[in-house]
Amino acid sequence: MTTVGEQLVHWLEAFGVETVFGIPGVHTVEMYRGLARSDIRHLTPRHEQGAGFMADGYWRATGKIAACFVITGPGLTNILTAMAQAHADSVPMLVVSSVNRTSALGMGAGDLHEIANQGLIAAQASAFSMTLSDPAQLGPTLARAWAVFQCARPRPVHIEIPVDMFSMPAVGDVSPPVKHVPPAPPENTMARAAEALVAATTPMILAGGGAVGADIQLLAERLGAPVVMTTNARGLMPMDHPLAVPCSPSLQAVRNLAQQADVVLALGTEFGRTDYDMYDRAAFEIPGILIRAEIDAEQMTRGATPAISLPGDAGLTASALTKLIPTGKTTDGARALATRDAAEQEIGATYRAIKGFLETIRDTLPEAPIVSDSTQAAYAGNLFFAANAPRRWFNAATGYGALGYGLPAAIGAAHALDQPVICIAGDGGLQFSLAELGLAVEETMPLILIVWDNKGYGEIKSYMIENQITPVGVDLHTPDFGLIAQAYGAATARVEALQALPDLLREAVGRQGPTVLVMDEAVVLGA
């Protein structure tokens, strides 16, 4: 007899899941029956929040979906923060949790891990949350999840299974899943958009995270349009391309570019405040014609209302538009260059120094993704940093803005890629998830963790001072991260000078397992 728990593993294999991040518990052991006989790798984080962040980093680095197994109650509530970050940044993951036995649901009888309605909690950070009431629902529910992952705005999906159902006989056979094709905009609307773009004299493109995977270079070149890449779109244009603008739309330099554009094509970007108005200045203004390609119909009406809406996949839209745009326009990058130069001055000396630090890392290890926590380096890079390819710059300092993201997300990326991954984490945020270093050592991951040490929550302290608030609660006792790294079995070194960083990075790549590089922020910013 095949149980529901065993069939779950078979279904995950059918959908192409290669990795499960999870922490076994008495409520979920039946989910693990048969897992060892499958080709799916199970990795054990030290906290369920870490499991979610690992699945997040796994997808951002590769576009592959991972599953998370969590227990009833605290397992689900622990992973909720990671689900909310993924929900805000349109990252798909499958979260499978147990829930109390069917006869106890809603009874409030004091069962272990009982919570009134955990599915309702999970639904707030999911595309949908489903509680199975019959074993026959397992296959169709997973098929529904993959329909969301493949052709809707990708977000977490939560499925909860009563603990007594896991050992019940499975119903139905596991069959090859149907692959869904994301929608493309109607041809007549595409023709209108192409006509407006061809007639434009100062067009520009705004590319968001929804455009990752799209080929927009030829489209930009045919239009002669600067391409502004939000945080999650960095690397979509080659970093040395004359039309590339790897700068935040929150910068006045980019806002000026938009205000001077007669036609703006927005591809897969939600016009959210963390990308477009992080300084709380005013709404991002587009006086010209706005053409918006967006897979989420509801999102089309938020942030900026388009004159021409192109509902559908951003990648398919970009490809279709490219075919409708004739060759012959100049690829002169004068407007893009002027924007980059103005942005370089606007970010100020401190962030220019951090930009140089990030470029040193990128140029030393050009194939390594750089994953950051919500730290000063991330904020600076989100304002202005050119990644050399898509999926090589991402962090949690957008959308939900969760601390503790950097290390587990980098672990997820390192596992997925099996190549060096850089993590930059502040000493404050790192202590949210420092225990996950144990998994990196356990799996001998090629992870390089750079600890940005400023003895506390430096960005919050600066903000307090700028707003005439006496700093409280922002100065922390900082442990010796080098000794902690050694205790876990990781290699470690101090970065005493920025000039020494390239050699330390190359030495780390030559080792087996993770390396922790501890660096005072003064190394980059000066005393």
Coordinates of C-alpha atoms in Angstrom, one line a residue, residues 357 423 425 427 430 434 448-455 478-486 491-497 501 504 515-521 523:
F357 CA 33.6 47.4 -2.6
C423 CA 26.8 36.5 1.2
A425 CA 25.4 40.2 6.2
D427 CA 26.6 41.8 12.3
L430 CA 23.4 37.9 10.8
L434 CA 23.7 32.6 12.3
I448 CA 31.7 32.9 1.3
L449 CA 30.1 34.9 4.1
I450 CA 31.3 38.5 4.5
V451 CA 30.3 40.0 7.9
W452 CA 29.8 43.7 7.6
D453 CA 30.6 44.6 11.2
N454 CA 29.5 48.0 12.5
K455 CA 28.7 46.8 16.1
T478 CA 29.0 41.8 18.8
P479 CA 30.4 38.3 19.3
D480 CA 33.7 37.1 17.8
F481 CA 32.4 35.8 14.5
G482 CA 35.7 34.3 13.6
L483 CA 35.6 32.1 16.7
I484 CA 32.0 31.2 16.0
A485 CA 33.0 30.2 12.5
Q486 CA 35.8 28.0 13.8
A491 CA 37.4 28.6 7.7
T492 CA 37.8 32.3 8.7
A493 CA 39.9 35.4 8.2
R494 CA 39.8 39.1 8.9
V495 CA 39.7 41.6 6.1
E496 CA 42.2 44.2 7.3
A497 CA 42.3 46.3 4.0
L501 CA 39.9 41.3 -0.3
L504 CA 41.0 36.4 0.4
T515 CA 34.6 30.7 4.6
V516 CA 33.7 33.5 6.9
L517 CA 35.4 36.9 6.3
V518 CA 34.9 39.4 9.1
M519 CA 35.3 43.0 8.1
D520 CA 34.8 46.3 10.0
E521 CA 32.9 48.7 7.9
V523 CA 37.8 49.0 5.9

